[in-house]
């Protein structure tokens, strides 16, 4: 897969763009001219595997134009470059202001972008979201579990028919995926793929902005698991990799409803995957993890603590996803009592040799202090150090 540096807009351009949206301005020719001058898109698509790189090179222009059209409609700008005109036409398809048939002109990247834009339009029609761009209908299976496609009527066969005209190696997977979604075909998750992914990324700090290699075509449940491992659990909440000023998130954690997470949890047989999903449910919807997942979190935390203790790392090195989730569970009195007791006992044993002033100060403000207090012998042993705390 080719990697292309993504073009972007300078800060002053972003400010002027935002001001234009706020005032619902119809003067956007300056933005078109700037984009044509500043961007050098990569449009050499030889197979479907090249599409992500091609789209990445025009992504910023596409989403900005989509925001503009959402705010003020079709401003009918003038173009000096064919590529930006084609991007704009695809944006109009995405917004329902142009028929996809009128946008399609030959094979290649822009034909696929038009289909993806039409797919975004259809997803927006059946969901409460207003995605600027979302091609999941073409690449994620089992979407009939999340959306009712019946109201789309003939548009379902329409996008499939248009897709069948594309002669690009690898694009047949798009046709198969979209057709399966409209036919309500149930595609099982790939257990081997899920297991291998978790073998690589599931550890004590499993929600910590990991870089997960995704497959081009997969079930939405598998895609959710990939996205989950890329977010972080910070201050008791789920944080996306990126959150833009307009509220757009990457990945889109706002779409992780209780229904979606519950449906995802039900299809995974790997306890680690269930633990990840339940961590999302806790961070997003305050639903406490099951006892099984709580036990996994404790084991991960203790193993991490043992690893840190073996090389004499300070106690603040113990901070990680599993510890952070347990800390919130304990503070909200949602951790199973027996599990909490075992966790405190094992953690106290590991911390029994700690006497450093700064470490004790840290423990007083964290879950570690709760564990330390549960061991009276350890508490008495540390009295001299504690007396030095102002």
mmCIF file of C-alpha atoms in Angstrom:
data_model
loop_
_atom_site.group_PDB
_atom_site.id
_atom_site.type_symbol
_atom_site.label_atom_id
_atom_site.label_comp_id
_atom_site.label_asym_id
_atom_site.label_seq_id
_atom_site.Cartn_x
_atom_site.Cartn_y
_atom_site.Cartn_z
ATOM 1 C CA UNK A 1 0.000 0.000 0.000
ATOM 2 C CA UNK A 2 1.307 3.432 -0.980
ATOM 3 C CA UNK A 3 1.684 6.032 1.789
ATOM 4 C CA UNK A 4 1.050 9.651 0.826
ATOM 5 C CA UNK A 5 1.536 12.721 2.997
ATOM 6 C CA UNK A 6 -1.889 14.193 3.692
ATOM 7 C CA UNK A 7 -2.436 17.800 2.615
ATOM 8 C CA UNK A 8 -3.826 20.182 5.203
ATOM 9 C CA UNK A 9 -4.937 23.787 5.654
ATOM 10 C CA UNK A 10 -2.871 26.339 7.547
ATOM 11 C CA UNK A 11 -4.240 27.792 10.763
ATOM 12 C CA UNK A 12 -5.192 31.132 9.247
ATOM 13 C CA UNK A 13 -7.131 29.356 6.510
ATOM 14 C CA UNK A 14 -8.960 27.240 9.092
ATOM 15 C CA UNK A 15 -9.887 30.390 11.010
ATOM 16 C CA UNK A 16 -11.214 32.139 7.913
ATOM 17 C CA UNK A 17 -13.084 28.982 6.912
ATOM 18 C CA UNK A 18 -14.724 28.714 10.351
ATOM 19 C CA UNK A 19 -15.721 32.377 10.242
ATOM 20 C CA UNK A 20 -17.295 31.813 6.835
ATOM 21 C CA UNK A 21 -19.357 28.936 8.192
ATOM 22 C CA UNK A 22 -20.494 30.949 11.206
ATOM 23 C CA UNK A 23 -21.669 33.802 9.001
ATOM 24 C CA UNK A 24 -23.159 31.434 6.381
ATOM 25 C CA UNK A 25 -21.097 33.237 3.765
ATOM 26 C CA UNK A 26 -21.610 32.550 0.065
ATOM 27 C CA UNK A 27 -18.118 33.776 -0.808
ATOM 28 C CA UNK A 28 -16.012 30.633 -1.055
ATOM 29 C CA UNK A 29 -14.095 31.231 -4.267
ATOM 30 C CA UNK A 30 -11.034 32.190 -2.219
ATOM 31 C CA UNK A 31 -11.124 28.767 -0.560
ATOM 32 C CA UNK A 32 -11.333 26.957 -3.889
ATOM 33 C CA UNK A 33 -8.388 28.913 -5.276
ATOM 34 C CA UNK A 34 -6.291 28.306 -2.166
ATOM 35 C CA UNK A 35 -7.002 24.568 -2.275
ATOM 36 C CA UNK A 36 -6.085 24.320 -5.944
ATOM 37 C CA UNK A 37 -2.813 26.090 -5.231
ATOM 38 C CA UNK A 38 -1.867 24.277 -2.015
ATOM 39 C CA UNK A 39 -2.866 20.665 -2.719
ATOM 40 C CA UNK A 40 -1.094 18.117 -4.901
ATOM 41 C CA UNK A 41 -3.317 15.034 -4.745
ATOM 42 C CA UNK A 42 -2.175 11.518 -5.540
ATOM 43 C CA UNK A 43 -4.745 10.064 -7.946
ATOM 44 C CA UNK A 44 -2.906 7.138 -9.531
ATOM 45 C CA UNK A 45 -5.229 4.273 -8.650
ATOM 46 C CA UNK A 46 -4.355 0.902 -10.146
ATOM 47 C CA UNK A 47 -6.204 -1.324 -7.680
ATOM 48 C CA UNK A 48 -8.536 -0.988 -4.704
ATOM 49 C CA UNK A 49 -5.521 -1.184 -2.395
ATOM 50 C CA UNK A 50 -4.463 2.260 -3.709
ATOM 51 C CA UNK A 51 -7.775 3.892 -2.756
ATOM 52 C CA UNK A 52 -6.907 4.777 0.880
ATOM 53 C CA UNK A 53 -3.777 6.666 -0.234
ATOM 54 C CA UNK A 54 -5.670 8.473 -2.993
ATOM 55 C CA UNK A 55 -8.491 9.467 -0.668
ATOM 56 C CA UNK A 56 -6.056 10.541 2.047
ATOM 57 C CA UNK A 57 -4.520 13.045 -0.370
ATOM 58 C CA UNK A 58 -7.898 14.785 -0.905
ATOM 59 C CA UNK A 59 -9.545 14.028 2.446
ATOM 60 C CA UNK A 60 -9.071 17.455 3.989
ATOM 61 C CA UNK A 61 -10.454 19.191 0.899
ATOM 62 C CA UNK A 62 -13.396 16.766 0.758
ATOM 63 C CA UNK A 63 -14.503 17.173 4.373
ATOM 64 C CA UNK A 64 -14.105 20.959 4.284
ATOM 65 C CA UNK A 65 -16.230 21.171 1.150
ATOM 66 C CA UNK A 66 -18.797 18.861 2.756
ATOM 67 C CA UNK A 67 -19.012 21.145 5.795
ATOM 68 C CA UNK A 68 -19.385 24.136 3.504
ATOM 69 C CA UNK A 69 -22.182 22.539 1.466
ATOM 70 C CA UNK A 70 -23.970 21.408 4.640
ATOM 71 C CA UNK A 71 -23.965 25.002 5.862
ATOM 72 C CA UNK A 72 -24.734 27.041 2.735
ATOM 73 C CA UNK A 73 -25.624 24.565 -0.023
ATOM 74 C CA UNK A 74 -24.179 24.446 -3.530
ATOM 75 C CA UNK A 75 -22.327 27.744 -4.072
ATOM 76 C CA UNK A 76 -21.461 26.809 -7.677
ATOM 77 C CA UNK A 77 -17.780 27.791 -7.493
ATOM 78 C CA UNK A 78 -15.463 28.043 -10.488
ATOM 79 C CA UNK A 79 -12.579 25.599 -10.831
ATOM 80 C CA UNK A 80 -9.234 25.738 -12.595
ATOM 81 C CA UNK A 81 -8.334 22.133 -11.791
ATOM 82 C CA UNK A 82 -10.288 19.080 -12.863
ATOM 83 C CA UNK A 83 -9.487 17.113 -9.703
ATOM 84 C CA UNK A 84 -11.071 19.588 -7.288
ATOM 85 C CA UNK A 85 -14.140 19.919 -9.496
ATOM 86 C CA UNK A 86 -14.541 16.149 -9.331
ATOM 87 C CA UNK A 87 -14.112 16.168 -5.550
ATOM 88 C CA UNK A 88 -16.774 18.870 -5.275
ATOM 89 C CA UNK A 89 -19.181 16.878 -7.436
ATOM 90 C CA UNK A 90 -18.671 13.864 -5.180
ATOM 91 C CA UNK A 91 -19.438 16.080 -2.187
ATOM 92 C CA UNK A 92 -22.700 17.097 -3.872
ATOM 93 C CA UNK A 93 -23.552 13.400 -4.275
ATOM 94 C CA UNK A 94 -22.798 12.874 -0.594
ATOM 95 C CA UNK A 95 -25.149 15.756 0.244
ATOM 96 C CA UNK A 96 -27.953 14.527 -2.022
ATOM 97 C CA UNK A 97 -27.593 17.515 -4.361
ATOM 98 C CA UNK A 98 -26.364 15.562 -7.401
ATOM 99 C CA UNK A 99 -27.273 12.183 -8.826
ATOM 100 C CA UNK A 100 -24.350 9.751 -8.753
ATOM 101 C CA UNK A 101 -25.016 8.964 -12.420
ATOM 102 C CA UNK A 102 -24.247 12.601 -13.285
ATOM 103 C CA UNK A 103 -20.994 12.487 -11.311
ATOM 104 C CA UNK A 104 -19.547 9.329 -12.833
ATOM 105 C CA UNK A 105 -17.139 9.982 -15.683
ATOM 106 C CA UNK A 106 -14.954 6.987 -16.473
ATOM 107 C CA UNK A 107 -13.217 4.522 -14.187
ATOM 108 C CA UNK A 108 -10.578 5.206 -11.589
ATOM 109 C CA UNK A 109 -10.388 6.962 -8.263
ATOM 110 C CA UNK A 110 -13.216 9.444 -8.757
ATOM 111 C CA UNK A 111 -15.674 6.730 -9.789
ATOM 112 C CA UNK A 112 -14.943 4.937 -6.521
ATOM 113 C CA UNK A 113 -15.075 8.214 -4.569
ATOM 114 C CA UNK A 114 -18.486 8.859 -6.107
ATOM 115 C CA UNK A 115 -19.714 5.431 -4.982
ATOM 116 C CA UNK A 116 -18.267 6.027 -1.494
ATOM 117 C CA UNK A 117 -19.970 9.434 -1.413
ATOM 118 C CA UNK A 118 -23.288 7.880 -2.403
ATOM 119 C CA UNK A 119 -22.710 5.279 0.310
ATOM 120 C CA UNK A 120 -22.166 8.093 2.817
ATOM 121 C CA UNK A 121 -25.433 9.692 1.695
ATOM 122 C CA UNK A 122 -27.304 6.401 2.193
ATOM 123 C CA UNK A 123 -25.800 5.801 5.645
ATOM 124 C CA UNK A 124 -26.778 9.333 6.660
ATOM 125 C CA UNK A 125 -30.319 8.614 5.452
ATOM 126 C CA UNK A 126 -30.730 5.627 7.776
ATOM 127 C CA UNK A 127 -28.825 6.905 10.805
ATOM 128 C CA UNK A 128 -28.973 9.896 13.103
ATOM 129 C CA UNK A 129 -25.467 10.902 12.052
ATOM 130 C CA UNK A 130 -24.440 13.512 9.520
ATOM 131 C CA UNK A 131 -21.176 11.942 8.431
ATOM 132 C CA UNK A 132 -18.959 14.103 6.269
ATOM 133 C CA UNK A 133 -17.548 10.908 4.810
ATOM 134 C CA UNK A 134 -18.284 7.329 5.784
ATOM 135 C CA UNK A 135 -17.705 4.444 3.397
ATOM 136 C CA UNK A 136 -18.584 1.717 5.915
ATOM 137 C CA UNK A 137 -21.491 0.498 3.766
ATOM 138 C CA UNK A 138 -18.926 -0.621 1.190
ATOM 139 C CA UNK A 139 -16.314 -2.182 3.482
ATOM 140 C CA UNK A 140 -18.046 -3.360 6.706
ATOM 141 C CA UNK A 141 -20.345 -6.398 6.824
ATOM 142 C CA UNK A 142 -23.366 -6.964 9.107
ATOM 143 C CA UNK A 143 -24.489 -3.326 9.010
ATOM 144 C CA UNK A 144 -28.100 -4.513 8.773
ATOM 145 C CA UNK A 145 -27.756 -5.173 12.512
ATOM 146 C CA UNK A 146 -27.275 -1.447 13.107
ATOM 147 C CA UNK A 147 -29.411 0.130 10.390
ATOM 148 C CA UNK A 148 -32.757 -0.527 8.718
ATOM 149 C CA UNK A 149 -32.058 -0.274 4.990
ATOM 150 C CA UNK A 150 -35.667 -0.841 3.888
ATOM 151 C CA UNK A 151 -36.473 2.910 3.660
ATOM 152 C CA UNK A 152 -33.750 3.273 1.005
ATOM 153 C CA UNK A 153 -35.923 1.428 -1.498
ATOM 154 C CA UNK A 154 -34.445 1.262 -4.989
ATOM 155 C CA UNK A 155 -31.301 3.112 -3.913
ATOM 156 C CA UNK A 156 -30.038 -0.213 -2.555
ATOM 157 C CA UNK A 157 -29.938 -1.870 -5.958
ATOM 158 C CA UNK A 158 -28.899 1.425 -7.517
ATOM 159 C CA UNK A 159 -25.558 1.646 -5.708
ATOM 160 C CA UNK A 160 -24.851 -2.036 -6.389
ATOM 161 C CA UNK A 161 -25.621 -1.605 -10.096
ATOM 162 C CA UNK A 162 -23.361 1.446 -10.341
ATOM 163 C CA UNK A 163 -20.611 -0.396 -8.482
ATOM 164 C CA UNK A 164 -20.705 -3.318 -10.910
ATOM 165 C CA UNK A 165 -19.600 -0.990 -13.718
ATOM 166 C CA UNK A 166 -16.259 -0.331 -12.032
ATOM 167 C CA UNK A 167 -13.406 -2.334 -13.505
ATOM 168 C CA UNK A 168 -10.735 -1.982 -10.822
ATOM 169 C CA UNK A 169 -8.864 -4.962 -9.338
ATOM 170 C CA UNK A 170 -10.145 -5.706 -5.838
ATOM 171 C CA UNK A 171 -13.351 -3.700 -6.182
ATOM 172 C CA UNK A 172 -15.487 -6.839 -6.350
ATOM 173 C CA UNK A 173 -15.155 -6.993 -2.553
ATOM 174 C CA UNK A 174 -17.036 -3.688 -2.356
ATOM 175 C CA UNK A 175 -19.870 -5.126 -4.423
ATOM 176 C CA UNK A 176 -20.016 -8.275 -2.302
ATOM 177 C CA UNK A 177 -19.990 -6.314 0.965
ATOM 178 C CA UNK A 178 -22.683 -3.776 0.042
ATOM 179 C CA UNK A 179 -24.879 -6.523 -1.438
ATOM 180 C CA UNK A 180 -24.512 -8.607 1.737
ATOM 181 C CA UNK A 181 -25.527 -5.627 3.867
ATOM 182 C CA UNK A 182 -28.695 -5.033 1.850
ATOM 183 C CA UNK A 183 -29.501 -8.766 1.822
ATOM 184 C CA UNK A 184 -29.094 -8.925 5.627
ATOM 185 C CA UNK A 185 -26.484 -11.651 5.234
ATOM 186 C CA UNK A 186 -24.848 -12.527 8.559
ATOM 187 C CA UNK A 187 -21.061 -12.734 8.274
ATOM 188 C CA UNK A 188 -19.318 -14.406 11.259
ATOM 189 C CA UNK A 189 -16.341 -12.719 12.849
ATOM 190 C CA UNK A 190 -12.977 -14.213 11.978
ATOM 191 C CA UNK A 191 -11.926 -15.801 15.276
ATOM 192 C CA UNK A 192 -8.352 -16.342 14.124
ATOM 193 C CA UNK A 193 -8.008 -12.713 13.046
ATOM 194 C CA UNK A 194 -9.459 -11.493 16.345
ATOM 195 C CA UNK A 195 -7.207 -13.800 18.372
ATOM 196 C CA UNK A 196 -4.073 -12.712 16.523
ATOM 197 C CA UNK A 197 -4.986 -9.045 16.944
ATOM 198 C CA UNK A 198 -5.474 -9.472 20.686
ATOM 199 C CA UNK A 199 -2.275 -11.503 21.024
ATOM 200 C CA UNK A 200 -0.447 -8.474 19.656
ATOM 201 C CA UNK A 201 -2.287 -5.631 21.360
ATOM 202 C CA UNK A 202 -4.141 -6.858 24.471
ATOM 203 C CA UNK A 203 -2.115 -6.115 27.590
ATOM 204 C CA UNK A 204 -2.476 -4.152 30.820
ATOM 205 C CA UNK A 205 -2.563 -0.915 28.835
ATOM 206 C CA UNK A 206 -4.895 -2.132 26.088
ATOM 207 C CA UNK A 207 -6.637 1.241 25.623
ATOM 208 C CA UNK A 208 -3.671 3.515 25.007
ATOM 209 C CA UNK A 209 -3.691 4.869 21.446
ATOM 210 C CA UNK A 210 -2.294 1.685 19.912
ATOM 211 C CA UNK A 211 -1.524 1.493 16.203
ATOM 212 C CA UNK A 212 -3.679 -1.365 14.928
ATOM 213 C CA UNK A 213 -3.367 -2.661 11.387
ATOM 214 C CA UNK A 214 -6.865 -3.026 9.946
ATOM 215 C CA UNK A 215 -8.121 -5.152 7.103
ATOM 216 C CA UNK A 216 -9.746 -3.426 4.140
ATOM 217 C CA UNK A 217 -12.922 -5.520 4.418
ATOM 218 C CA UNK A 218 -14.261 -6.876 7.710
ATOM 219 C CA UNK A 219 -17.334 -7.069 9.899
ATOM 220 C CA UNK A 220 -18.325 -3.923 11.758
ATOM 221 C CA UNK A 221 -17.648 -5.812 14.988
ATOM 222 C CA UNK A 222 -14.048 -6.490 13.962
ATOM 223 C CA UNK A 223 -13.672 -2.860 12.876
ATOM 224 C CA UNK A 224 -15.028 -1.698 16.242
ATOM 225 C CA UNK A 225 -12.486 -3.847 18.071
ATOM 226 C CA UNK A 226 -9.682 -2.331 15.984
ATOM 227 C CA UNK A 227 -10.954 1.188 16.694
ATOM 228 C CA UNK A 228 -11.337 0.398 20.394
ATOM 229 C CA UNK A 229 -7.684 -0.553 20.717
ATOM 230 C CA UNK A 230 -6.735 2.796 19.171
ATOM 231 C CA UNK A 231 -8.536 4.974 21.741
ATOM 232 C CA UNK A 232 -7.462 5.643 25.323
ATOM 233 C CA UNK A 233 -9.067 5.413 28.762
ATOM 234 C CA UNK A 234 -8.190 8.729 30.414
ATOM 235 C CA UNK A 235 -9.671 10.169 33.621
ATOM 236 C CA UNK A 236 -12.381 7.531 33.560
ATOM 237 C CA UNK A 237 -13.507 8.301 30.029
ATOM 238 C CA UNK A 238 -12.912 7.127 26.462
ATOM 239 C CA UNK A 239 -10.778 9.541 24.445
ATOM 240 C CA UNK A 240 -10.463 9.292 20.632
ATOM 241 C CA UNK A 241 -7.166 9.600 18.814
ATOM 242 C CA UNK A 242 -8.247 12.958 17.378
ATOM 243 C CA UNK A 243 -11.081 15.344 18.224
ATOM 244 C CA UNK A 244 -11.456 18.252 15.822
ATOM 245 C CA UNK A 245 -12.862 21.652 16.702
ATOM 246 C CA UNK A 246 -16.097 20.904 14.857
ATOM 247 C CA UNK A 247 -16.733 17.875 17.066
ATOM 248 C CA UNK A 248 -15.640 15.240 14.549
ATOM 249 C CA UNK A 249 -13.745 12.380 16.192
ATOM 250 C CA UNK A 250 -11.357 9.737 14.870
ATOM 251 C CA UNK A 251 -12.399 7.072 15.528
ATOM 252 C CA UNK A 252 -16.015 8.166 15.904
ATOM 253 C CA UNK A 253 -16.692 7.218 19.519
ATOM 254 C CA UNK A 254 -19.957 9.186 19.438
ATOM 255 C CA UNK A 255 -21.429 6.323 17.384
ATOM 256 C CA UNK A 256 -20.692 3.775 20.133
ATOM 257 C CA UNK A 257 -24.216 3.517 21.485
ATOM 258 C CA UNK A 258 -25.311 1.035 24.163
ATOM 259 C CA UNK A 259 -27.051 -1.002 21.462
ATOM 260 C CA UNK A 260 -23.992 -1.112 19.222
ATOM 261 C CA UNK A 261 -21.628 -2.160 22.010
ATOM 262 C CA UNK A 262 -24.068 -4.760 23.316
ATOM 263 C CA UNK A 263 -24.448 -6.313 19.852
ATOM 264 C CA UNK A 264 -20.675 -6.369 19.420
ATOM 265 C CA UNK A 265 -20.092 -8.005 22.795
ATOM 266 C CA UNK A 266 -22.500 -10.827 21.971
ATOM 267 C CA UNK A 267 -20.566 -12.064 18.917
ATOM 268 C CA UNK A 268 -17.134 -12.385 20.522
ATOM 269 C CA UNK A 269 -16.177 -15.677 22.157
ATOM 270 C CA UNK A 270 -12.698 -14.451 23.156
ATOM 271 C CA UNK A 271 -12.891 -13.172 26.750
ATOM 272 C CA UNK A 272 -10.259 -10.555 25.949
ATOM 273 C CA UNK A 273 -12.433 -9.055 23.219
ATOM 274 C CA UNK A 274 -15.395 -9.007 25.599
ATOM 275 C CA UNK A 275 -13.225 -7.220 28.168
ATOM 276 C CA UNK A 276 -12.318 -4.544 25.608
ATOM 277 C CA UNK A 277 -15.956 -3.984 24.643
ATOM 278 C CA UNK A 278 -17.045 -3.862 28.284
ATOM 279 C CA UNK A 279 -14.330 -1.288 28.967
ATOM 280 C CA UNK A 280 -15.950 0.855 26.264
ATOM 281 C CA UNK A 281 -19.381 0.312 27.808
ATOM 282 C CA UNK A 282 -18.015 1.462 31.157
ATOM 283 C CA UNK A 283 -16.247 4.507 29.752
ATOM 284 C CA UNK A 284 -19.106 5.557 27.472
ATOM 285 C CA UNK A 285 -22.252 4.467 29.320
ATOM 286 C CA UNK A 286 -21.239 3.763 32.930
ATOM 287 C CA UNK A 287 -22.042 0.040 32.603
ATOM 288 C CA UNK A 288 -19.766 -1.903 34.951
ATOM 289 C CA UNK A 289 -17.782 -4.787 33.411
ATOM 290 C CA UNK A 290 -18.836 -8.361 34.177
ATOM 291 C CA UNK A 291 -17.088 -10.325 36.931
ATOM 292 C CA UNK A 292 -15.132 -12.224 34.279
ATOM 293 C CA UNK A 293 -13.795 -8.980 32.801
ATOM 294 C CA UNK A 294 -13.089 -7.601 36.277
ATOM 295 C CA UNK A 295 -10.979 -10.686 36.993
ATOM 296 C CA UNK A 296 -9.093 -10.168 33.732
ATOM 297 C CA UNK A 297 -8.451 -6.527 34.666
ATOM 298 C CA UNK A 298 -7.089 -7.592 38.058
ATOM 299 C CA UNK A 299 -4.799 -10.214 36.526
ATOM 300 C CA UNK A 300 -3.511 -7.713 33.968
ATOM 301 C CA UNK A 301 -2.866 -5.154 36.712
ATOM 302 C CA UNK A 302 -1.063 -7.589 38.997
ATOM 303 C CA UNK A 303 1.082 -8.934 36.159
ATOM 304 C CA UNK A 304 1.959 -5.363 35.219
ATOM 305 C CA UNK A 305 2.754 -4.524 38.857
ATOM 306 C CA UNK A 306 4.973 -7.605 39.160
ATOM 307 C CA UNK A 307 6.809 -6.624 35.992
ATOM 308 C CA UNK A 308 7.389 -3.098 37.314
ATOM 309 C CA UNK A 309 8.470 -4.369 40.732
ATOM 310 C CA UNK A 310 10.968 -6.788 39.190
ATOM 311 C CA UNK A 311 12.963 -3.875 37.780
ATOM 312 C CA UNK A 312 12.276 -1.569 40.748
ATOM 313 C CA UNK A 313 10.137 0.931 38.824
ATOM 314 C CA UNK A 314 8.348 3.614 40.901
ATOM 315 C CA UNK A 315 4.684 3.058 41.763
ATOM 316 C CA UNK A 316 3.456 5.645 39.260
ATOM 317 C CA UNK A 317 4.741 3.356 36.514
ATOM 318 C CA UNK A 318 1.858 1.068 37.406
ATOM 319 C CA UNK A 319 -0.655 3.458 35.833
ATOM 320 C CA UNK A 320 -2.273 1.776 32.823
ATOM 321 C CA UNK A 321 -5.684 0.987 31.351
ATOM 322 C CA UNK A 322 -6.489 -1.914 33.665
ATOM 323 C CA UNK A 323 -5.418 0.018 36.786
ATOM 324 C CA UNK A 324 -7.348 3.102 35.684
ATOM 325 C CA UNK A 325 -10.543 1.124 35.119
ATOM 326 C CA UNK A 326 -10.178 -0.647 38.465
ATOM 327 C CA UNK A 327 -9.540 2.679 40.182
ATOM 328 C CA UNK A 328 -12.820 4.063 38.863
ATOM 329 C CA UNK A 329 -14.692 0.851 39.709
ATOM 330 C CA UNK A 330 -13.406 1.019 43.278
ATOM 331 C CA UNK A 331 -14.172 4.725 43.668
ATOM 332 C CA UNK A 332 -17.742 4.116 42.452
ATOM 333 C CA UNK A 333 -18.087 0.942 44.573
ATOM 334 C CA UNK A 334 -18.751 -1.179 41.486
ATOM 335 C CA UNK A 335 -15.920 -3.683 41.821
ATOM 336 C CA UNK A 336 -17.046 -7.101 43.070
ATOM 337 C CA UNK A 337 -16.176 -7.382 46.780
ATOM 338 C CA UNK A 338 -14.350 -10.709 46.543
ATOM 339 C CA UNK A 339 -12.402 -9.571 43.487
ATOM 340 C CA UNK A 340 -11.529 -6.316 45.237
ATOM 341 C CA UNK A 341 -10.312 -8.188 48.317
ATOM 342 C CA UNK A 342 -8.033 -10.433 46.260
ATOM 343 C CA UNK A 343 -6.739 -7.467 44.299
ATOM 344 C CA UNK A 344 -5.940 -5.457 47.445
ATOM 345 C CA UNK A 345 -4.216 -8.400 49.104
ATOM 346 C CA UNK A 346 -1.984 -9.201 46.132
ATOM 347 C CA UNK A 347 -1.177 -5.560 45.505
ATOM 348 C CA UNK A 348 -0.282 -5.008 49.160
ATOM 349 C CA UNK A 349 2.165 -7.890 49.000
ATOM 350 C CA UNK A 350 3.865 -6.319 46.001
ATOM 351 C CA UNK A 351 4.076 -2.890 47.665
ATOM 352 C CA UNK A 352 5.279 -4.129 51.043
ATOM 353 C CA UNK A 353 8.815 -2.866 50.449
ATOM 354 C CA UNK A 354 7.919 0.675 49.406
ATOM 355 C CA UNK A 355 9.203 3.452 51.683
ATOM 356 C CA UNK A 356 10.113 6.258 49.291
ATOM 357 C CA UNK A 357 8.490 9.545 50.339
ATOM 358 C CA UNK A 358 7.295 10.509 46.847
ATOM 359 C CA UNK A 359 5.896 7.052 46.200
ATOM 360 C CA UNK A 360 3.940 7.117 49.456
ATOM 361 C CA UNK A 361 2.566 10.552 48.567
ATOM 362 C CA UNK A 362 1.474 9.145 45.226
ATOM 363 C CA UNK A 363 -0.171 6.126 46.860
ATOM 364 C CA UNK A 364 -2.128 8.348 49.227
ATOM 365 C CA UNK A 365 -3.881 9.880 46.215
ATOM 366 C CA UNK A 366 -4.533 6.696 44.270
ATOM 367 C CA UNK A 367 -5.989 3.236 44.261
ATOM 368 C CA UNK A 368 -2.632 1.976 45.530
ATOM 369 C CA UNK A 369 -3.180 3.709 48.896
ATOM 370 C CA UNK A 370 -6.475 1.839 49.267
ATOM 371 C CA UNK A 371 -4.615 -1.417 48.778
ATOM 372 C CA UNK A 372 -1.811 -0.382 51.133
ATOM 373 C CA UNK A 373 -4.242 0.483 53.919
ATOM 374 C CA UNK A 374 -5.733 -3.007 53.751
ATOM 375 C CA UNK A 375 -2.460 -4.456 55.061
ATOM 376 C CA UNK A 376 -2.064 -3.314 58.680
ATOM 377 C CA UNK A 377 1.465 -4.681 59.032
ATOM 378 C CA UNK A 378 2.525 -2.767 55.962
ATOM 379 C CA UNK A 379 0.770 0.389 57.200
ATOM 380 C CA UNK A 380 2.582 0.279 60.539
ATOM 381 C CA UNK A 381 5.875 -0.404 58.805
ATOM 382 C CA UNK A 382 5.541 2.835 56.888
ATOM 383 C CA UNK A 383 4.614 5.112 59.817
ATOM 384 C CA UNK A 384 8.010 6.906 59.930
ATOM 385 C CA UNK A 385 7.745 7.798 56.280
ATOM 386 C CA UNK A 386 4.130 8.891 56.601
ATOM 387 C CA UNK A 387 4.978 11.157 59.521
ATOM 388 C CA UNK A 388 7.230 13.121 57.206
ATOM 389 C CA UNK A 389 4.302 13.954 54.922
ATOM 390 C CA UNK A 390 3.215 17.543 55.629
#
